[in-house]
């Protein structure tokens, strides 16, 4: 579990680092970023996980997410993993929405993807151990958020691991891969044609099947090009209403799918997490 | 003076736009970005200019500068121009610190640069007319800031245009091109060997020669690789002390030359501008 420091930069009274390690799950080197606010010696800080969307690496949110100011103020560690294994030996697809940059936070079962595309286990098991061992992280106080495909990741990982995350939120998440073209392609490709195997990777299906979280915060841009065909927040709204999960859904008129949207609502999301992580 | 809209994104309760126009000064298309906070119909807002450093375009600060939140709160328009003319017909140099991406905010007099490298006139004359004509900008209330080479640009443009800018600040500026390798190379290349012609492009020399601003705000990272050989804030300190210009110089231990540094101190700079633009 040795990690290599790629870079550190002082920012907003904390340290923004980028790290690399050999992942047993993906069989590849993996890069992730961690922001650690200055803190008292020996103190452990709550952790917020941020899962990124299609085509992204750790770098997009690290450069454009505008999370450091609020994390420094609130004393939150912010962890941003990559979205897939990388490297010349890793199988890929020409499309932006499958293969590298599009791991969909699943453990693939289909060839040739199964060997490396194990982003579920990487995020659920391997990376948390690395974060706990290398950073002043209070693993009893974790929150998780994500954007688009990473919103799907945040919702499904939280729903499958009851009690681990005290706060769960998303920006423009894919709420039901079973019911959108991105999900059909990715889950079909990684998991095969048996759609019953997909349900553990579908936030709405998980809720239908009994999974619960205390509450959810979702923001969604009203001018998001993917709103109608891919994201469909109304499906999550219906599932939460039926299950009695309190969902705060902010429809943000005029906002699109970009980091101009995410950065705008990052601070309120972090405050929402902080409130739940410090109760 | 027609401008073309390249993109607009809603962000932090305002509009982040990117625009292109044919520049008479540079003889090329030029791209710049403008953030306009929401405002009452007919209202005119103060304008802050941000001049970028070596290798940058408008995009670096637009994506990584973290200025929109404060600009929206304070009601400030934020304009970010490019750092040089661009295009296949524009002469260039292989180095990162001369030619494209390195206009140094001068009007070049040497061949082959003189035809296109007219960034002084572009920023001082042409772009302000375009901003005034196309955005709800109160041109009686302007401030100017910049980073590194752009800090040099902000200081020298403000010093040469007394009364135009009510506020002038810089992040890690080149304070004296006459006294650093970047400056020697760029001013020698664009202006020729006669160093007396360089003084109008040297903040310390301008102050020595009698130019004045009401006050200055400068922040400088203590871990900036360029601090000792290129930036030399002590030269500005000495020039301001001798001239009686109040300089607030923040030495920021551990901070480097990157946008991780700039974004950290962007908000205090914007508040400093806002105070002077709304007196």
Short mmCIF file of N, CA, C and O in Angstrom, two decimals, chain B residues 89-219:
data_model
loop_
_atom_site.label_atom_id
_atom_site.label_comp_id
_atom_site.label_asym_id
_atom_site.label_seq_id
_atom_site.Cartn_x
_atom_site.Cartn_y
_atom_site.Cartn_z
N UNK B 89 -0.38 32.34 -39.01
CA UNK B 89 0.34 33.41 -39.71
C UNK B 89 1.13 34.29 -38.73
O UNK B 89 1.87 35.18 -39.16
N UNK B 90 0.93 34.07 -37.45
CA UNK B 90 1.60 34.91 -36.45
C UNK B 90 2.99 34.33 -36.18
O UNK B 90 3.12 33.13 -35.93
N UNK B 91 4.05 35.17 -36.24
CA UNK B 91 5.39 34.65 -35.93
C UNK B 91 5.46 34.09 -34.53
O UNK B 91 4.70 34.52 -33.65
N UNK B 92 6.33 33.13 -34.31
CA UNK B 92 6.41 32.50 -32.99
C UNK B 92 7.86 32.14 -32.70
O UNK B 92 8.74 32.25 -33.56
N UNK B 93 8.06 31.71 -31.48
CA UNK B 93 9.38 31.27 -31.03
C UNK B 93 9.15 29.94 -30.33
O UNK B 93 8.09 29.70 -29.76
N UNK B 94 10.14 29.07 -30.37
CA UNK B 94 9.93 27.75 -29.77
C UNK B 94 9.80 27.81 -28.25
O UNK B 94 9.18 26.95 -27.63
N UNK B 95 10.41 28.81 -27.64
CA UNK B 95 10.41 28.89 -26.18
C UNK B 95 9.02 29.28 -25.66
O UNK B 95 8.22 29.89 -26.37
N UNK B 96 8.77 28.92 -24.40
CA UNK B 96 7.47 29.25 -23.80
C UNK B 96 7.39 30.72 -23.40
O UNK B 96 6.30 31.24 -23.16
N UNK B 97 8.56 31.39 -23.35
CA UNK B 97 8.57 32.74 -22.78
C UNK B 97 8.81 33.83 -23.81
O UNK B 97 9.24 34.94 -23.48
N UNK B 98 8.54 33.52 -25.08
CA UNK B 98 8.65 34.54 -26.13
C UNK B 98 7.74 34.13 -27.27
O UNK B 98 7.58 32.93 -27.56
N UNK B 99 7.12 35.10 -27.93
CA UNK B 99 6.20 34.79 -29.03
C UNK B 99 4.81 34.50 -28.50
O UNK B 99 4.36 35.09 -27.53
N UNK B 100 4.14 33.54 -29.14
CA UNK B 100 2.75 33.25 -28.75
C UNK B 100 2.66 32.84 -27.29
O UNK B 100 3.47 32.06 -26.80
N UNK B 101 1.66 33.36 -26.62
CA UNK B 101 1.50 33.09 -25.19
C UNK B 101 2.40 33.94 -24.32
O UNK B 101 2.42 33.79 -23.10
N UNK B 102 3.13 34.85 -24.93
CA UNK B 102 4.13 35.63 -24.18
C UNK B 102 4.23 37.06 -24.73
O UNK B 102 5.32 37.57 -24.96
N UNK B 103 3.10 37.70 -24.93
CA UNK B 103 3.08 39.03 -25.55
C UNK B 103 3.64 40.14 -24.68
O UNK B 103 3.97 41.22 -25.16
N UNK B 104 3.74 39.90 -23.39
CA UNK B 104 4.33 40.85 -22.44
C UNK B 104 3.65 42.23 -22.41
O UNK B 104 4.19 43.17 -21.85
N UNK B 105 2.49 42.33 -23.04
CA UNK B 105 1.71 43.58 -22.98
C UNK B 105 2.50 44.78 -23.50
O UNK B 105 2.44 45.87 -22.95
N UNK B 106 3.25 44.52 -24.59
CA UNK B 106 4.00 45.60 -25.25
C UNK B 106 3.47 45.80 -26.66
O UNK B 106 2.78 44.93 -27.21
N UNK B 107 3.77 46.94 -27.25
CA UNK B 107 3.64 47.12 -28.70
C UNK B 107 5.04 46.92 -29.28
O UNK B 107 5.93 47.77 -29.11
N UNK B 108 5.24 45.78 -29.94
CA UNK B 108 6.56 45.45 -30.45
C UNK B 108 6.97 46.42 -31.54
O UNK B 108 6.13 46.91 -32.31
N UNK B 109 8.27 46.68 -31.61
CA UNK B 109 8.80 47.57 -32.67
C UNK B 109 9.76 46.83 -33.59
O UNK B 109 10.12 47.34 -34.64
N UNK B 110 10.19 45.64 -33.17
CA UNK B 110 11.15 44.88 -33.97
C UNK B 110 10.45 43.89 -34.90
O UNK B 110 9.44 43.30 -34.54
N UNK B 111 11.06 43.69 -36.10
CA UNK B 111 10.59 42.64 -37.01
C UNK B 111 10.99 41.27 -36.44
O UNK B 111 12.04 41.18 -35.81
N UNK B 112 10.21 40.21 -36.63
CA UNK B 112 8.92 40.17 -37.35
C UNK B 112 7.74 40.37 -36.42
O UNK B 112 6.61 40.08 -36.78
N UNK B 113 7.96 40.90 -35.20
CA UNK B 113 6.92 40.92 -34.17
C UNK B 113 5.99 42.12 -34.27
O UNK B 113 4.83 42.05 -33.83
N UNK B 114 6.51 43.22 -34.85
CA UNK B 114 5.79 44.50 -34.76
C UNK B 114 4.39 44.45 -35.37
O UNK B 114 3.48 45.15 -34.91
N UNK B 115 4.20 43.61 -36.38
CA UNK B 115 2.90 43.62 -37.07
C UNK B 115 1.76 43.11 -36.17
O UNK B 115 0.67 43.69 -36.17
N UNK B 116 2.02 42.05 -35.41
CA UNK B 116 0.94 41.43 -34.64
C UNK B 116 1.02 41.65 -33.14
O UNK B 116 0.00 41.69 -32.46
N UNK B 117 2.23 41.75 -32.63
CA UNK B 117 2.39 41.77 -31.16
C UNK B 117 2.19 43.19 -30.63
O UNK B 117 3.13 43.89 -30.26
N UNK B 118 0.90 43.56 -30.60
CA UNK B 118 0.51 44.90 -30.14
C UNK B 118 -0.44 44.77 -28.95
O UNK B 118 -1.53 45.33 -28.92
N UNK B 119 -0.01 44.00 -27.97
CA UNK B 119 -0.89 43.70 -26.82
C UNK B 119 -1.11 44.92 -25.93
O UNK B 119 -2.14 45.03 -25.28
N UNK B 120 -0.14 45.85 -25.90
CA UNK B 120 -0.37 47.09 -25.14
C UNK B 120 -1.59 47.83 -25.70
O UNK B 120 -2.53 48.12 -24.97
N UNK B 121 -1.57 48.11 -26.98
CA UNK B 121 -2.68 48.87 -27.56
C UNK B 121 -3.98 48.05 -27.55
O UNK B 121 -5.07 48.61 -27.40
N UNK B 122 -3.83 46.74 -27.70
CA UNK B 122 -5.02 45.89 -27.65
C UNK B 122 -5.70 46.01 -26.29
O UNK B 122 -6.92 46.20 -26.22
N UNK B 123 -4.93 45.93 -25.21
CA UNK B 123 -5.51 45.97 -23.87
C UNK B 123 -5.87 47.40 -23.45
O UNK B 123 -6.87 47.63 -22.77
N UNK B 124 -5.05 48.35 -23.86
CA UNK B 124 -5.29 49.73 -23.41
C UNK B 124 -6.40 50.42 -24.19
O UNK B 124 -7.08 51.29 -23.65
N UNK B 125 -6.55 50.06 -25.45
CA UNK B 125 -7.42 50.85 -26.33
C UNK B 125 -8.55 50.03 -26.95
O UNK B 125 -9.72 50.38 -26.81
N UNK B 126 -8.18 48.95 -27.64
CA UNK B 126 -9.18 48.26 -28.46
C UNK B 126 -10.18 47.47 -27.61
O UNK B 126 -11.40 47.62 -27.77
N UNK B 127 -9.68 46.64 -26.71
CA UNK B 127 -10.59 45.78 -25.95
C UNK B 127 -11.49 46.58 -25.00
O UNK B 127 -12.67 46.23 -24.86
N UNK B 128 -11.01 47.65 -24.37
CA UNK B 128 -11.94 48.44 -23.55
C UNK B 128 -13.13 48.98 -24.34
O UNK B 128 -14.25 49.03 -23.83
N UNK B 129 -12.90 49.37 -25.60
CA UNK B 129 -14.02 49.86 -26.41
C UNK B 129 -15.02 48.74 -26.67
O UNK B 129 -16.24 48.95 -26.67
N UNK B 130 -14.49 47.55 -26.91
CA UNK B 130 -15.37 46.40 -27.16
C UNK B 130 -16.15 46.03 -25.90
O UNK B 130 -17.36 45.74 -25.96
N UNK B 131 -15.48 46.05 -24.77
CA UNK B 131 -16.16 45.74 -23.51
C UNK B 131 -17.23 46.79 -23.22
O UNK B 131 -18.38 46.46 -22.86
N UNK B 132 -16.90 48.05 -23.40
CA UNK B 132 -17.86 49.13 -23.14
C UNK B 132 -19.08 49.01 -24.04
O UNK B 132 -20.21 49.29 -23.63
N UNK B 133 -18.86 48.59 -25.28
CA UNK B 133 -19.96 48.56 -26.26
C UNK B 133 -20.85 47.33 -26.12
O UNK B 133 -22.01 47.35 -26.53
N UNK B 134 -20.31 46.25 -25.54
CA UNK B 134 -21.04 44.98 -25.58
C UNK B 134 -21.49 44.43 -24.23
O UNK B 134 -22.19 43.42 -24.19
N UNK B 135 -21.06 45.06 -23.14
CA UNK B 135 -21.39 44.53 -21.82
C UNK B 135 -21.85 45.68 -20.92
O UNK B 135 -21.54 46.84 -21.19
N UNK B 136 -22.59 45.35 -19.85
CA UNK B 136 -23.11 46.41 -18.97
C UNK B 136 -22.01 46.93 -18.03
O UNK B 136 -22.09 46.80 -16.82
N UNK B 137 -20.98 47.50 -18.63
CA UNK B 137 -19.76 47.88 -17.90
C UNK B 137 -19.74 49.37 -17.61
O UNK B 137 -19.92 50.19 -18.51
N UNK B 138 -19.50 49.70 -16.36
CA UNK B 138 -19.30 51.10 -15.97
C UNK B 138 -17.82 51.41 -16.10
O UNK B 138 -17.02 51.12 -15.21
N UNK B 139 -17.44 52.00 -17.23
CA UNK B 139 -16.01 52.20 -17.52
C UNK B 139 -15.40 53.31 -16.66
O UNK B 139 -14.19 53.53 -16.72
N UNK B 140 -16.23 54.00 -15.89
CA UNK B 140 -15.66 54.96 -14.92
C UNK B 140 -15.19 54.25 -13.65
O UNK B 140 -14.57 54.87 -12.80
N UNK B 141 -15.52 52.96 -13.55
CA UNK B 141 -15.10 52.19 -12.37
C UNK B 141 -14.39 50.92 -12.84
O UNK B 141 -15.00 49.87 -12.96
N UNK B 142 -13.08 51.06 -13.09
CA UNK B 142 -12.30 49.93 -13.54
C UNK B 142 -11.16 49.62 -12.57
O UNK B 142 -10.53 50.54 -12.03
N UNK B 143 -10.90 48.34 -12.39
CA UNK B 143 -9.71 47.90 -11.68
C UNK B 143 -8.94 46.95 -12.58
O UNK B 143 -9.49 46.42 -13.56
N UNK B 144 -7.67 46.73 -12.25
CA UNK B 144 -6.86 45.82 -13.08
C UNK B 144 -5.96 44.98 -12.19
O UNK B 144 -5.40 45.48 -11.21
N UNK B 145 -5.90 43.70 -12.52
CA UNK B 145 -5.03 42.78 -11.79
C UNK B 145 -4.42 41.81 -12.79
O UNK B 145 -4.88 41.70 -13.94
N UNK B 146 -3.39 41.08 -12.35
CA UNK B 146 -2.81 40.10 -13.24
C UNK B 146 -1.84 39.22 -12.51
O UNK B 146 -1.51 39.47 -11.34
N UNK B 147 -1.39 38.19 -13.21
CA UNK B 147 -0.50 37.17 -12.61
C UNK B 147 0.80 37.11 -13.39
O UNK B 147 0.79 36.96 -14.61
N UNK B 148 1.93 37.22 -12.69
CA UNK B 148 3.24 37.00 -13.29
C UNK B 148 3.46 37.98 -14.44
O UNK B 148 3.44 39.19 -14.21
N UNK B 149 3.62 37.51 -15.69
CA UNK B 149 3.71 38.44 -16.81
C UNK B 149 2.48 39.36 -16.85
O UNK B 149 2.57 40.53 -17.21
N UNK B 150 1.32 38.82 -16.47
CA UNK B 150 0.09 39.63 -16.43
C UNK B 150 0.08 40.60 -15.26
O UNK B 150 -0.59 41.63 -15.31
N UNK B 151 0.81 40.28 -14.19
CA UNK B 151 0.98 41.24 -13.10
C UNK B 151 1.81 42.41 -13.57
O UNK B 151 1.48 43.58 -13.30
N UNK B 152 2.85 42.11 -14.31
CA UNK B 152 3.63 43.16 -14.99
C UNK B 152 2.71 44.00 -15.88
O UNK B 152 2.76 45.23 -15.85
N UNK B 153 1.86 43.32 -16.65
CA UNK B 153 0.93 44.06 -17.52
C UNK B 153 0.02 44.97 -16.72
O UNK B 153 -0.16 46.14 -17.05
N UNK B 154 -0.55 44.44 -15.64
CA UNK B 154 -1.49 45.23 -14.84
C UNK B 154 -0.80 46.45 -14.23
O UNK B 154 -1.32 47.58 -14.28
N UNK B 155 0.37 46.24 -13.66
CA UNK B 155 1.09 47.35 -13.01
C UNK B 155 1.47 48.41 -14.03
O UNK B 155 1.24 49.61 -13.81
N UNK B 156 2.04 48.00 -15.16
CA UNK B 156 2.53 49.00 -16.12
C UNK B 156 1.38 49.72 -16.82
O UNK B 156 1.45 50.94 -17.04
N UNK B 157 0.32 48.99 -17.14
CA UNK B 157 -0.82 49.64 -17.81
C UNK B 157 -1.48 50.64 -16.87
O UNK B 157 -1.85 51.75 -17.26
N UNK B 158 -1.59 50.28 -15.61
CA UNK B 158 -2.18 51.21 -14.65
C UNK B 158 -1.29 52.43 -14.45
O UNK B 158 -1.76 53.57 -14.45
N UNK B 159 0.00 52.20 -14.31
CA UNK B 159 0.93 53.31 -14.09
C UNK B 159 0.97 54.27 -15.28
O UNK B 159 1.12 55.49 -15.10
N UNK B 160 0.81 53.73 -16.49
CA UNK B 160 0.88 54.59 -17.69
C UNK B 160 -0.43 55.32 -17.97
O UNK B 160 -0.47 56.20 -18.84
N UNK B 161 -1.50 54.93 -17.28
CA UNK B 161 -2.82 55.52 -17.55
C UNK B 161 -3.41 56.07 -16.27
O UNK B 161 -4.43 55.57 -15.79
N UNK B 162 -2.81 57.12 -15.72
CA UNK B 162 -3.23 57.61 -14.41
C UNK B 162 -4.71 58.00 -14.40
O UNK B 162 -5.19 58.62 -15.33
N UNK B 163 -5.40 57.55 -13.35
CA UNK B 163 -6.80 57.90 -13.20
C UNK B 163 -7.75 56.90 -13.82
O UNK B 163 -8.93 56.86 -13.50
N UNK B 164 -7.26 56.05 -14.73
CA UNK B 164 -8.19 55.13 -15.38
C UNK B 164 -8.60 53.99 -14.45
O UNK B 164 -9.77 53.57 -14.45
N UNK B 165 -7.67 53.49 -13.68
CA UNK B 165 -7.95 52.35 -12.80
C UNK B 165 -7.97 52.80 -11.34
O UNK B 165 -6.98 53.35 -10.85
N UNK B 166 -9.07 52.57 -10.69
CA UNK B 166 -9.17 52.96 -9.28
C UNK B 166 -8.50 51.95 -8.37
O UNK B 166 -8.34 52.19 -7.18
N UNK B 167 -8.18 50.76 -8.92
CA UNK B 167 -7.58 49.71 -8.10
C UNK B 167 -6.63 48.90 -8.99
O UNK B 167 -6.96 48.59 -10.14
N UNK B 168 -5.47 48.57 -8.44
CA UNK B 168 -4.45 47.83 -9.18
C UNK B 168 -3.82 46.79 -8.25
O UNK B 168 -3.38 47.15 -7.15
N UNK B 169 -3.82 45.54 -8.68
CA UNK B 169 -3.23 44.51 -7.83
C UNK B 169 -2.58 43.44 -8.69
O UNK B 169 -2.78 43.39 -9.91
N UNK B 170 -1.78 42.60 -8.05
CA UNK B 170 -1.09 41.56 -8.81
C UNK B 170 -0.76 40.36 -7.94
O UNK B 170 -0.55 40.48 -6.74
N UNK B 171 -0.75 39.21 -8.60
CA UNK B 171 -0.29 37.96 -8.01
C UNK B 171 1.09 37.65 -8.60
O UNK B 171 1.21 37.48 -9.83
N UNK B 172 2.09 37.58 -7.76
CA UNK B 172 3.44 37.18 -8.20
C UNK B 172 3.87 37.89 -9.48
O UNK B 172 4.26 37.25 -10.46
N UNK B 173 3.83 39.22 -9.51
CA UNK B 173 4.13 39.94 -10.76
C UNK B 173 5.62 39.98 -11.07
O UNK B 173 6.46 39.94 -10.17
N UNK B 174 5.93 40.06 -12.36
CA UNK B 174 7.26 40.50 -12.81
C UNK B 174 7.28 42.01 -12.58
O UNK B 174 6.56 42.75 -13.25
N UNK B 175 8.07 42.48 -11.64
CA UNK B 175 8.00 43.91 -11.30
C UNK B 175 9.02 44.74 -12.06
O UNK B 175 8.88 45.95 -12.15
N UNK B 176 10.04 44.07 -12.63
CA UNK B 176 11.06 44.85 -13.35
C UNK B 176 11.69 44.01 -14.46
O UNK B 176 12.74 43.39 -14.29
N UNK B 177 11.08 44.03 -15.65
CA UNK B 177 11.65 43.30 -16.80
C UNK B 177 13.08 43.72 -17.11
O UNK B 177 13.85 42.93 -17.66
N UNK B 178 13.46 44.96 -16.76
CA UNK B 178 14.84 45.39 -16.97
C UNK B 178 15.82 44.58 -16.14
O UNK B 178 17.02 44.58 -16.40
N UNK B 179 15.30 43.93 -15.09
CA UNK B 179 16.18 43.26 -14.14
C UNK B 179 15.87 41.78 -13.94
O UNK B 179 16.00 41.25 -12.84
N UNK B 180 15.42 41.10 -15.01
CA UNK B 180 15.23 39.66 -14.90
C UNK B 180 15.34 39.02 -16.27
O UNK B 180 15.10 39.67 -17.29
N UNK B 181 15.70 37.72 -16.31
CA UNK B 181 15.91 37.05 -17.60
C UNK B 181 14.68 37.05 -18.51
O UNK B 181 14.80 37.26 -19.72
N UNK B 182 13.47 36.83 -17.94
CA UNK B 182 12.27 36.88 -18.78
C UNK B 182 12.16 38.23 -19.48
O UNK B 182 11.83 38.32 -20.66
N UNK B 183 12.37 39.28 -18.72
CA UNK B 183 12.23 40.63 -19.26
C UNK B 183 13.31 40.96 -20.28
O UNK B 183 13.02 41.52 -21.34
N UNK B 184 14.54 40.60 -19.96
CA UNK B 184 15.65 40.85 -20.90
C UNK B 184 15.34 40.23 -22.26
O UNK B 184 15.51 40.84 -23.31
N UNK B 185 14.89 38.98 -22.20
CA UNK B 185 14.62 38.26 -23.46
C UNK B 185 13.45 38.89 -24.21
O UNK B 185 13.54 39.15 -25.41
N UNK B 186 12.36 39.12 -23.49
CA UNK B 186 11.14 39.57 -24.17
C UNK B 186 11.28 41.01 -24.66
O UNK B 186 11.00 41.31 -25.83
N UNK B 187 11.72 41.91 -23.81
CA UNK B 187 11.80 43.31 -24.23
C UNK B 187 12.92 43.49 -25.24
O UNK B 187 12.78 44.25 -26.21
N UNK B 188 14.03 42.76 -25.07
CA UNK B 188 15.07 42.79 -26.09
C UNK B 188 14.54 42.33 -27.44
O UNK B 188 14.81 42.94 -28.48
N UNK B 189 13.77 41.26 -27.43
CA UNK B 189 13.24 40.71 -28.67
C UNK B 189 12.18 41.59 -29.31
O UNK B 189 12.19 41.82 -30.52
N UNK B 190 11.25 42.09 -28.50
CA UNK B 190 10.14 42.87 -29.07
C UNK B 190 10.52 44.33 -29.34
O UNK B 190 9.96 44.97 -30.22
N UNK B 191 11.45 44.89 -28.54
CA UNK B 191 11.72 46.34 -28.60
C UNK B 191 13.12 46.68 -29.06
O UNK B 191 13.42 47.85 -29.33
N UNK B 192 14.01 45.69 -29.12
CA UNK B 192 15.37 45.96 -29.56
C UNK B 192 16.30 46.28 -28.39
O UNK B 192 15.90 46.27 -27.23
N UNK B 193 17.54 46.59 -28.73
CA UNK B 193 18.61 46.65 -27.72
C UNK B 193 18.59 47.94 -26.89
O UNK B 193 19.17 47.98 -25.80
N UNK B 194 17.95 48.96 -27.36
CA UNK B 194 17.96 50.24 -26.63
C UNK B 194 17.09 50.15 -25.37
O UNK B 194 15.87 50.25 -25.43
N UNK B 195 17.73 50.00 -24.24
CA UNK B 195 17.00 49.74 -23.01
C UNK B 195 16.19 50.94 -22.54
O UNK B 195 15.28 50.79 -21.71
N UNK B 196 16.47 52.12 -23.05
CA UNK B 196 15.65 53.28 -22.64
C UNK B 196 14.21 53.10 -23.13
O UNK B 196 13.27 53.59 -22.50
N UNK B 197 14.04 52.35 -24.23
CA UNK B 197 12.68 52.09 -24.75
C UNK B 197 11.93 51.09 -23.88
O UNK B 197 10.72 50.94 -24.00
N UNK B 198 12.65 50.41 -23.01
CA UNK B 198 12.00 49.39 -22.17
C UNK B 198 11.32 50.00 -20.94
O UNK B 198 10.47 49.35 -20.31
N UNK B 199 11.74 51.22 -20.57
CA UNK B 199 11.34 51.74 -19.26
C UNK B 199 9.82 51.91 -19.14
O UNK B 199 9.26 51.78 -18.05
N UNK B 200 9.14 52.20 -20.26
CA UNK B 200 7.68 52.33 -20.23
C UNK B 200 6.99 50.99 -19.96
O UNK B 200 5.79 50.95 -19.75
N UNK B 201 7.78 49.90 -20.04
CA UNK B 201 7.24 48.57 -19.77
C UNK B 201 7.87 47.95 -18.53
O UNK B 201 7.99 46.72 -18.42
N UNK B 202 8.27 48.78 -17.60
CA UNK B 202 8.90 48.30 -16.37
C UNK B 202 8.27 49.06 -15.21
O UNK B 202 8.44 50.29 -15.10
N UNK B 203 7.54 48.35 -14.35
CA UNK B 203 6.79 49.03 -13.28
C UNK B 203 7.72 49.86 -12.39
O UNK B 203 7.41 51.01 -12.05
N UNK B 204 8.86 49.29 -12.03
CA UNK B 204 9.77 50.02 -11.14
C UNK B 204 10.34 51.25 -11.84
O UNK B 204 10.44 52.33 -11.23
N UNK B 205 10.70 51.10 -13.12
CA UNK B 205 11.23 52.25 -13.86
C UNK B 205 10.17 53.32 -14.05
O UNK B 205 10.47 54.53 -13.94
N UNK B 206 8.94 52.92 -14.33
CA UNK B 206 7.85 53.90 -14.47
C UNK B 206 7.70 54.71 -13.18
O UNK B 206 7.52 55.93 -13.22
N UNK B 207 7.75 54.02 -12.04
CA UNK B 207 7.62 54.71 -10.76
C UNK B 207 8.82 55.64 -10.54
O UNK B 207 8.65 56.81 -10.17
N UNK B 208 10.01 55.14 -10.83
CA UNK B 208 11.21 55.99 -10.75
C UNK B 208 11.07 57.24 -11.61
O UNK B 208 11.49 58.33 -11.23
N UNK B 209 10.46 57.05 -12.79
CA UNK B 209 10.31 58.17 -13.72
C UNK B 209 9.11 59.04 -13.42
O UNK B 209 8.78 59.94 -14.20
N UNK B 210 8.41 58.75 -12.31
CA UNK B 210 7.37 59.68 -11.86
C UNK B 210 5.93 59.19 -11.94
O UNK B 210 5.02 59.88 -11.47
N UNK B 211 5.70 58.02 -12.51
CA UNK B 211 4.33 57.51 -12.60
C UNK B 211 3.83 57.13 -11.20
O UNK B 211 4.60 56.67 -10.36
N UNK B 212 2.53 57.32 -10.97
CA UNK B 212 1.97 57.06 -9.65
C UNK B 212 0.62 56.35 -9.75
O UNK B 212 -0.12 56.54 -10.72
N UNK B 213 0.31 55.53 -8.75
CA UNK B 213 -1.04 55.00 -8.53
C UNK B 213 -1.36 55.26 -7.06
O UNK B 213 -0.43 55.42 -6.25
N UNK B 214 -2.65 55.27 -6.71
CA UNK B 214 -2.98 55.59 -5.30
C UNK B 214 -2.43 54.56 -4.32
O UNK B 214 -1.96 54.92 -3.25
N UNK B 215 -2.52 53.29 -4.68
CA UNK B 215 -1.97 52.24 -3.82
C UNK B 215 -1.91 50.94 -4.62
O UNK B 215 -2.46 50.85 -5.73
N UNK B 216 -1.23 49.96 -4.08
CA UNK B 216 -1.05 48.68 -4.77
C UNK B 216 -1.21 47.53 -3.78
O UNK B 216 -0.81 47.63 -2.62
N UNK B 217 -1.79 46.42 -4.30
CA UNK B 217 -1.87 45.18 -3.53
C UNK B 217 -1.15 44.09 -4.32
O UNK B 217 -1.46 43.86 -5.50
N UNK B 218 -0.18 43.45 -3.68
CA UNK B 218 0.55 42.35 -4.32
C UNK B 218 0.62 41.17 -3.36
O UNK B 218 0.93 41.35 -2.17
N UNK B 219 0.30 39.98 -3.87
CA UNK B 219 0.56 38.76 -3.11
C UNK B 219 1.59 37.93 -3.86
O UNK B 219 1.56 37.86 -5.09
#
